[in-house]
Amino acid sequence: MSPMARTAPVPAATDPAIIRNFCIIAHIDHGKSTLADRMLQYTGVVQSRDMKAQYLDRMDIERERGITIKSQAVRMPWELDGTSYALNMIDTPGHVDFTYEVSRSLAACEGAVLLVDAAQGIEAQTLANLYLAMENNLTIIPVLNKIDLPAAQPEKYAAELASLIGGDPEDVLRVSGKTGAGVEDLLDKIVRDLPAPVGDPDAPARAMIFDSVYDTYRGVVTYVRVVDGMLHPRERIQMMSTRATHELLEIGVSSPEPTPSKGLGVGEVGYLITGVKDVRQSKVGDTVTNLAKPANASLPGYADAKPMVFSGLYPLDGTDYPVLRDALEKLMLNDAALVYEPETSAALGFGFRVGFLGLLHLEITRERLEREYKLDLISTAPNVEYEVTLEDKKVVHVTNPSEYPTGKVAEVREPMVSATILAPNEFVGAIMELCQSRRGVMGGMDYLSEDRVEIRYRLPLAEIVFDFFDILKSKTRGYGSLDWKADGEQVADLVKVDIMLQGEQVDAFSAITHRDKAYAYGVMMTGKLRELIPRQQFEVPIQAAIGSRIIARESIRAIRKDVLAKCYGGDITRKRKLLEKQKEGKKRMKMVGRVEVPQEAFIAALTTDESKDKAKK
Amino acid sequence: MPSVLPLGDPAPPDGLLPAAAAEGAEQRAFGLYVHIPFCAVRCGYCDFNTYTATELGGGASQDAYASTAIAEVEFAAGAMLASGLPTRPLSTVFFGGGTPTLLPAEDLARILTASIRAWGLQPGAEVTTEANPDSVTPESLQLLADAGFTRVSFGMQSAVPHVLKVLDRTHTPSRVPEAVRWARDAGLAVSLDLIYGTPGESLEDWRYSLETALSYGPDHISAYALIVEDGTKLAAQIRRGEVPEIDDDDHAAKYELADELISAAGLGWYEVSNWSRTPEQACRHNLAYWRGDDWWGIGPGAHSHVGGVRWWNVKHPTAYANRLGSGASPAAGRETLDTETRNVERIMLEARLNSGLDIPSLGDTGRHAVAGLIADGLVDPVAAFKHRLVLTLKGRLLADAVVRRILPD
């Protein structure tokens, strides 16, 4: 067993031969953060008494959801056979929405710890990240976590892992992040099995950005892996994709608090501070070089993040619009993948159309806006980007159904994904049924083990952005997992369905759907609105239409009585308070023509959950 | 009054009113409400502040209640005088409950006499008591008339036995015409209180109740839609599915029927739920509530209003008796209305009356809303041409919605 290192290698003066760069690939709740915490503790970079559960996940939402969104890198010393090594643990985002960020984190490493819950086995997203790691030629160390759990089945899942990546089930390490069992062995194995980084110390400096975080006090903190040469404080650096130059105000390593150093050399991982305020000036995947002695070619693999899912975000209270605008601006500083532009909805007022990497990205962003900026928001049903070609050959990109062109449409193309679903084999029928109903085309199916299958489908992205994952989870009693990646586009028979209240179109409820599903959408939405919109002083017809053709209709009968019969014994106060409450309620109504629609109706109509909320108020 | 009191500011123990309450008091009528918090049985729909005989003791008992109420009458007269208010003779007195006639007529007379002693009584003043048809006799009604009562309001509710049963009313329908006759013989004006929309009541049941009530020739009719209040036995029965839910559309149809039949019998509406044979026979005490006049409410849980100050007494009869026993005000809380709130209340209350609202006195929102209200058939156009906002039949059914449309945003 290895002792804690007595002397830690000094940054900027560390031989690449004693550096090990690794990441941990794991599914959301498979215990990555707990294991990382234990490593920090055993290597002595965090004292036990300072230990916060899940030290590396800084944001509250991350800690609560157990999801790592923004990655970081920590330098830890570890001694083996008399030599002190520098271990850089690069924390990767764990979710499918952040595939690009994951791939850049992986590119900064030579090896990956593949961490799998010994009670649950590998999940689809982990497989996807494992695939990315193998593509990056990383050395994989398979590890089963949570072996202390009574439900753990280490033999079964060790065999599953061995069959996936090759090797002997006996070589799969067994640890418990919770009790610490096996963690020191794992640190030893990282030193022994992972290759040291290789680079040219005399070449012009090249460092890859694998993360970029906005800090209120320091501005943007950029995390880099140095490939060639060396970076020093005070010198001028250049971002190779944008050609922007900055002065390197500070350079250092995290262990785990930021510690300035005299520089970073080949194979080292650390942070840079240049005083810029916007993460867009320090993009993940970009290459940093020295302005005085620039590199000829940037490192491979840079790509701009591309939003896939769009949703309108509107403040419930119209006066909060400036707050929302400022909040989005601030979030953007920390999230290079977030894009938005102002949008106006007749029904919802002023808001923004926001582009996200995926649904989780949307949810997290929305939650942060509500929590950190105290905003109450309505988000419209998520959309994908359609490419509409008109008969005059004009091409329009549509991210909001209300922008769907009214002219003669020649062709509509929609984005496609290839999806991988892992689940126990008893759910195959249910999964196929779900995917077929979402216009999926099956690509194949394999058994991962005796009772677990991998099912591959090609599906329109639009069919999975709304409620697909929730339904998958419920149809597989929580066992199904999903991974997807963009997979081109296809021509489809799509139409725009409008919803009208008393003849007035409600833009927030318009949807682009497949022609075969338009009727179902119309019936569903008109029915839902009939339940949700209170009766008015006049009859309100609700219609669904494709163009001028009505495909579904409902009607809300006029209210006939809205008067309190009497004031009890002169209790005027009670009556007035009731009136004040009703007036307050009226303020929270949005007017669609003459129809008062409660905010709650918008929220409920735009929410996936159709089954509940039927109970009468 | 409902059993839940509003939240307000603390009320001072000396019961003194702010100086502003006295402003212009000479021009305002002054009335007295006397709450009698007793019932023989508690009705399933009722959430009023009332108790059965066996529930209370001490100063709160039925025997001692008249003396306790008189203590508040004397306290009230003293507090108003000390607050700089002129002593105004009572224009209206109203005994409500509970069931006032559960107390011996002598007790009611004693309270009235003490009140007249404290403030005096205007010539032609209206003095009403509510009564259960079961708890009056020719003798008791005559005693009340002799003491100064001018009017009796019988809680008839319905003429249909199965409806009365759901309401837990104990009287037999045949007692009503008898009681009406006795009241007339004693020289009292008669009002009948009806309730519509009771679960299980058909439109024909309601028609029968209306026709029966009208056949007794009352001077005044109040018809109130049944409201299911939280915490009542009826609310629990509905929740458990033992009786059907209340349906607003059914209420609307019954209100329209009431207005049709009552009007045909020669009574006219003067407030959303009230009709009288002549304008003079409208309940003036009731009108005082809608017009923002001054009144003092005697009794546990009673509400008062004097010059823009509203307050309400502690709810429980024992706490109420104890307060008065120690010489303190029985008020539990109060609020002082600012100009804006008084305006909101004025619009909210006067909109319910057939005299309507003065359109020029409405704010911009209200004045601009009038045309739309006429277009929707909620406001009488002819009255509007004369600058009065008066509700149509449809408008009366949607009175609260109309008020929300004319109030400033």
Coordinates of C-alpha atoms in Angstrom, one line a residue, chain A residues 535 537 557 559-577 579 582-583 586 594, chain B residues 1-2 7 48 224 229 249 251 256 273 303 310 335 337 341 345 352 376 397-401 404-405 407-408:
Chain A
R535 CA -65.1 30.0 -17.8
Q537 CA -68.4 36.0 -19.2
R557 CA -69.3 27.6 -21.8
I559 CA -70.0 31.5 -16.8
R560 CA -73.4 32.5 -15.5
K561 CA -72.8 33.3 -11.9
D562 CA -70.0 35.2 -10.3
V563 CA -71.4 37.0 -7.3
L564 CA -71.2 36.4 -3.6
A565 CA -74.7 36.1 -2.3
K566 CA -74.4 38.1 0.9
C567 CA -72.1 39.8 3.3
Y568 CA -72.4 38.1 6.6
G569 CA -73.5 40.4 9.4
G570 CA -71.6 43.3 7.8
D571 CA -68.3 41.5 7.4
I572 CA -67.3 43.8 4.6
T573 CA -63.6 43.2 5.3
R574 CA -63.9 39.6 4.3
K575 CA -65.6 40.5 1.0
R576 CA -63.1 43.2 0.2
K577 CA -60.2 40.8 0.9
L579 CA -62.1 40.9 -4.1
Q582 CA -59.4 38.1 -7.2
K583 CA -57.9 41.3 -8.5
K586 CA -56.5 39.0 -12.6
R594 CA -60.8 39.2 -24.6
Chain B
M1 CA -71.1 36.2 10.4
P2 CA -68.6 33.6 9.3
L7 CA -56.6 39.6 10.0
F48 CA -71.9 31.4 11.7
Y224 CA -79.5 33.6 -0.9
E229 CA -68.2 27.0 3.8
D249 CA -75.1 27.1 -13.3
H251 CA -77.6 28.6 -8.9
E256 CA -83.3 33.9 -12.6
S273 CA -80.3 39.1 -3.1
H303 CA -68.5 43.5 13.0
R310 CA -63.9 48.5 10.8
E335 CA -58.6 48.2 10.3
L337 CA -59.5 52.3 5.7
T341 CA -59.7 51.3 0.1
E345 CA -65.4 49.3 -1.0
R352 CA -75.0 45.6 -5.8
D376 CA -72.1 42.3 -22.8
L397 CA -75.4 37.2 -11.5
L398 CA -71.9 38.4 -12.5
A399 CA -71.7 41.3 -10.1
D400 CA -68.3 40.4 -8.8
A401 CA -66.9 40.2 -12.3
R404 CA -63.4 43.7 -11.1
R405 CA -63.8 45.3 -14.5
L407 CA -62.1 48.9 -10.3
P408 CA -58.8 50.7 -11.0

